[in-house]
Amino acid sequence: MKRFIYFDNLRSAAVILTVAALLLQPWHAFYEESAVIAISLVFFISAYFGASALRTHMIPFFLKDKWKHLGWPGLVLFFLGLEESWLTAALPVTSWVLLWLFLLFAGLALAKHMSHSFLQHRAAGRPSLLFLIGFFIVLSVLLFLCQTYLPKTLVLPYVAAFRPDWLILAAFAFALGVYAFRHRWFTASGYQPSGKLLFAFAVMVGVYAAIMGAHSVGIVTAIVPALLLLASIFGLSGWFRTQFNSHTAWSHTLHRISYGFFFVSEPIILHVMWFLQPLSAALWLKVVLTAVILVIYGFLLCRYALLHIPCFKSKG
């Protein structure tokens, strides 16, 4: 299918937001909100284009390709988590992303295997209000049950720490991406979100910061992330479609290295912060030094090493 350049730019922005959240993890409110936005965008866009690829390819080929691009890097991150936990005494928090995305793609392939018409295009149209309300209610209920009955963080000893509520958010963003592909959203004949929806996104960012920063517990803490997921997907995709629907030299380079940069960012941040920890310097200075080292070393590593490895090569 036609590649949407603004989706490339939006996914690059989500990677930058993820890196910023990892760097600013001590600022809890920013970290939590950034994670919800980045998860929503990455899993939605991945599902949209993944469903397109699965529609035109055989299931074994599709799964083999996804294992090459997600499975092997995901396993490497898990093994890196062992070393990081021994050295820095800090567990990685994004190691689950790649393998969880692969499992979701495997589930999508199973759905196609059970029904070959599952990924066929439906009539193009706007998102129905009834569908969005139902999507929002189900997601909010599941988030509420998760926050009520499960621990906030589940730990895979020596490997990674992951959040059950983020797994749910990722799965629903992925499902929405598949639904959007089936109904031809974002195509010329289908629905294209308006750039004015950025206002709804900005409002939800403010609401999230005000409500979730208070550490309240209840149905509100489930409703707000669900609304932010929808606002992020529609608001930012509409804005990027109108403002960032072309590539410049730097944006194309960023798009090509963004996956590799995501891959190396957390290991670099954990190790640099561990080495800087004994220094009697202000926290903000340590963060700035870590960011500078990450940008320089991460760019060089991605541009001149990872891009030559098949699983990190960009298709765009």
Short mmCIF file of N, CA, C and O in Angstrom, two decimals, residues 1-4 11 44-67 69-70 105-106 108-109 112 116 118-121 174 177-178 180-182 315:
data_model
loop_
_atom_site.label_atom_id
_atom_site.label_comp_id
_atom_site.label_asym_id
_atom_site.label_seq_id
_atom_site.Cartn_x
_atom_site.Cartn_y
_atom_site.Cartn_z
N MET A 1 0.84 -1.18 0.00
CA MET A 1 0.00 0.00 0.00
C MET A 1 0.89 1.25 0.00
O MET A 1 2.08 1.19 0.29
N LYS A 2 0.30 2.38 -0.37
CA LYS A 2 1.04 3.63 -0.38
C LYS A 2 1.53 3.96 1.02
O LYS A 2 0.80 3.85 2.00
N ARG A 3 2.79 4.34 1.11
CA ARG A 3 3.37 4.69 2.40
C ARG A 3 3.00 6.12 2.75
O ARG A 3 3.13 7.03 1.92
N PHE A 4 2.52 6.31 3.96
CA PHE A 4 2.17 7.65 4.42
C PHE A 4 3.39 8.25 5.10
O PHE A 4 3.80 7.80 6.18
N ARG A 11 5.99 8.25 13.77
CA ARG A 11 6.65 7.15 14.49
C ARG A 11 8.03 7.60 14.97
O ARG A 11 8.43 7.24 16.08
N PHE A 44 -0.31 1.50 17.14
CA PHE A 44 -1.33 1.79 16.13
C PHE A 44 -0.73 1.78 14.73
O PHE A 44 -1.25 1.12 13.82
N ILE A 45 0.36 2.51 14.54
CA ILE A 45 0.97 2.61 13.21
C ILE A 45 1.53 1.25 12.78
O ILE A 45 1.38 0.85 11.61
N SER A 46 2.15 0.52 13.70
CA SER A 46 2.69 -0.80 13.36
C SER A 46 1.58 -1.73 12.91
O SER A 46 1.75 -2.49 11.94
N ALA A 47 0.45 -1.70 13.59
CA ALA A 47 -0.67 -2.58 13.21
C ALA A 47 -1.25 -2.18 11.87
O ALA A 47 -1.61 -3.05 11.05
N TYR A 48 -1.32 -0.88 11.60
CA TYR A 48 -1.90 -0.41 10.34
C TYR A 48 -1.11 -0.95 9.15
O TYR A 48 -1.68 -1.50 8.21
N PHE A 49 0.21 -0.80 9.19
CA PHE A 49 1.02 -1.26 8.08
C PHE A 49 1.26 -2.76 8.13
O PHE A 49 1.43 -3.40 7.09
N GLY A 50 1.28 -3.33 9.34
CA GLY A 50 1.42 -4.77 9.46
C GLY A 50 0.23 -5.50 8.87
O GLY A 50 0.39 -6.53 8.20
N ALA A 51 -0.98 -4.99 9.09
CA ALA A 51 -2.18 -5.60 8.52
C ALA A 51 -2.14 -5.53 7.00
O ALA A 51 -2.55 -6.47 6.30
N SER A 52 -1.61 -4.42 6.47
CA SER A 52 -1.47 -4.30 5.02
C SER A 52 -0.51 -5.34 4.47
O SER A 52 -0.77 -5.97 3.44
N ALA A 53 0.62 -5.55 5.17
CA ALA A 53 1.60 -6.54 4.71
C ALA A 53 1.04 -7.96 4.79
O ALA A 53 1.23 -8.76 3.87
N LEU A 54 0.32 -8.26 5.85
CA LEU A 54 -0.24 -9.60 6.01
C LEU A 54 -1.32 -9.88 4.98
O LEU A 54 -1.50 -11.02 4.53
N ARG A 55 -2.03 -8.85 4.56
CA ARG A 55 -3.09 -9.01 3.56
C ARG A 55 -2.54 -9.47 2.22
O ARG A 55 -3.21 -10.20 1.47
N THR A 56 -1.31 -9.08 1.91
CA THR A 56 -0.76 -9.37 0.59
C THR A 56 0.33 -10.45 0.61
O THR A 56 0.88 -10.79 -0.43
N HIS A 57 0.67 -10.98 1.79
CA HIS A 57 1.72 -11.98 1.89
C HIS A 57 1.20 -13.24 2.55
O HIS A 57 0.23 -13.21 3.31
N MET A 58 1.89 -14.35 2.29
CA MET A 58 1.56 -15.61 2.94
C MET A 58 1.94 -15.53 4.43
O MET A 58 2.90 -14.85 4.80
N ILE A 59 1.18 -16.23 5.25
CA ILE A 59 1.39 -16.16 6.70
C ILE A 59 2.81 -16.58 7.10
O ILE A 59 3.46 -15.89 7.90
N PRO A 60 3.36 -17.72 6.58
CA PRO A 60 4.73 -18.10 6.98
C PRO A 60 5.76 -17.02 6.65
O PRO A 60 6.65 -16.74 7.47
N PHE A 61 5.64 -16.40 5.46
CA PHE A 61 6.57 -15.35 5.09
C PHE A 61 6.43 -14.15 6.02
O PHE A 61 7.42 -13.55 6.46
N PHE A 62 5.19 -13.80 6.33
CA PHE A 62 4.92 -12.65 7.20
C PHE A 62 5.52 -12.88 8.58
O PHE A 62 6.21 -11.99 9.13
N LEU A 63 5.29 -14.05 9.17
CA LEU A 63 5.81 -14.33 10.51
C LEU A 63 7.34 -14.40 10.52
O LEU A 63 7.98 -13.95 11.47
N LYS A 64 7.91 -14.95 9.45
CA LYS A 64 9.36 -15.01 9.37
C LYS A 64 9.95 -13.60 9.32
O LYS A 64 10.97 -13.31 9.97
N ASP A 65 9.30 -12.72 8.55
CA ASP A 65 9.78 -11.34 8.45
C ASP A 65 9.64 -10.62 9.79
O ASP A 65 10.56 -9.90 10.21
N LYS A 66 8.52 -10.81 10.48
CA LYS A 66 8.32 -10.16 11.77
C LYS A 66 9.28 -10.70 12.83
O LYS A 66 9.74 -9.96 13.71
N TRP A 67 9.58 -11.99 12.76
CA TRP A 67 10.54 -12.55 13.71
C TRP A 67 11.92 -11.95 13.47
O TRP A 67 12.65 -11.65 14.42
N HIS A 69 12.57 -8.95 12.26
CA HIS A 69 12.61 -7.55 12.65
C HIS A 69 12.26 -7.30 14.11
O HIS A 69 12.65 -6.25 14.67
N LEU A 70 11.52 -8.21 14.73
CA LEU A 70 11.09 -7.99 16.11
C LEU A 70 11.60 -9.07 17.07
O LEU A 70 12.00 -8.75 18.19
N PHE A 105 1.28 -9.54 16.39
CA PHE A 105 1.29 -9.88 14.97
C PHE A 105 1.00 -11.37 14.76
O PHE A 105 0.32 -11.74 13.79
N ALA A 106 1.51 -12.21 15.65
CA ALA A 106 1.22 -13.64 15.55
C ALA A 106 -0.27 -13.89 15.74
O ALA A 106 -0.87 -14.72 15.05
N LEU A 108 -2.61 -11.76 14.99
CA LEU A 108 -3.24 -11.26 13.77
C LEU A 108 -3.14 -12.30 12.66
O LEU A 108 -4.10 -12.52 11.91
N ALA A 109 -1.97 -12.95 12.57
CA ALA A 109 -1.80 -14.00 11.56
C ALA A 109 -2.74 -15.18 11.83
O ALA A 109 -3.30 -15.77 10.90
N LYS A 112 -6.17 -14.29 10.60
CA LYS A 112 -6.27 -14.43 9.15
C LYS A 112 -6.34 -15.91 8.76
O LYS A 112 -7.05 -16.28 7.82
N HIS A 116 -9.90 -16.09 6.11
CA HIS A 116 -9.09 -15.45 5.08
C HIS A 116 -9.63 -14.08 4.68
O HIS A 116 -8.91 -13.27 4.09
N PHE A 118 -10.61 -11.90 6.85
CA PHE A 118 -10.51 -11.03 8.03
C PHE A 118 -9.91 -9.67 7.71
O PHE A 118 -10.34 -8.65 8.24
N LEU A 119 -8.92 -9.62 6.83
CA LEU A 119 -8.23 -8.38 6.54
C LEU A 119 -8.68 -7.73 5.23
O LEU A 119 -8.03 -6.80 4.75
N GLN A 120 -9.76 -8.21 4.66
CA GLN A 120 -10.29 -7.57 3.45
C GLN A 120 -10.85 -6.19 3.80
O GLN A 120 -11.42 -5.98 4.87
N HIS A 121 -10.68 -5.27 2.86
CA HIS A 121 -11.18 -3.92 3.08
C HIS A 121 -12.70 -3.91 3.21
O HIS A 121 -13.40 -4.58 2.46
N PHE A 174 -3.12 -1.45 18.99
CA PHE A 174 -2.87 -2.37 17.88
C PHE A 174 -4.19 -2.76 17.21
O PHE A 174 -4.31 -2.74 15.98
N GLY A 177 -5.51 -0.03 15.13
CA GLY A 177 -4.77 0.09 13.88
C GLY A 177 -5.27 -0.89 12.83
O GLY A 177 -5.39 -0.54 11.65
N VAL A 178 -5.55 -2.13 13.25
CA VAL A 178 -6.08 -3.13 12.32
C VAL A 178 -7.47 -2.70 11.83
O VAL A 178 -7.78 -2.78 10.64
N ALA A 180 -8.62 0.33 11.64
CA ALA A 180 -8.45 1.49 10.75
C ALA A 180 -8.04 1.05 9.35
O ALA A 180 -8.51 1.60 8.35
N PHE A 181 -7.16 0.04 9.26
CA PHE A 181 -6.75 -0.46 7.95
C PHE A 181 -7.93 -1.09 7.22
O PHE A 181 -8.14 -0.84 6.02
N ARG A 182 -8.71 -1.89 7.92
CA ARG A 182 -9.84 -2.57 7.27
C ARG A 182 -10.86 -1.58 6.73
O ARG A 182 -11.49 -1.82 5.70
N LYS A 315 12.43 0.22 5.53
CA LYS A 315 11.74 -0.07 4.27
C LYS A 315 11.27 1.18 3.56
O LYS A 315 10.66 1.11 2.52
#
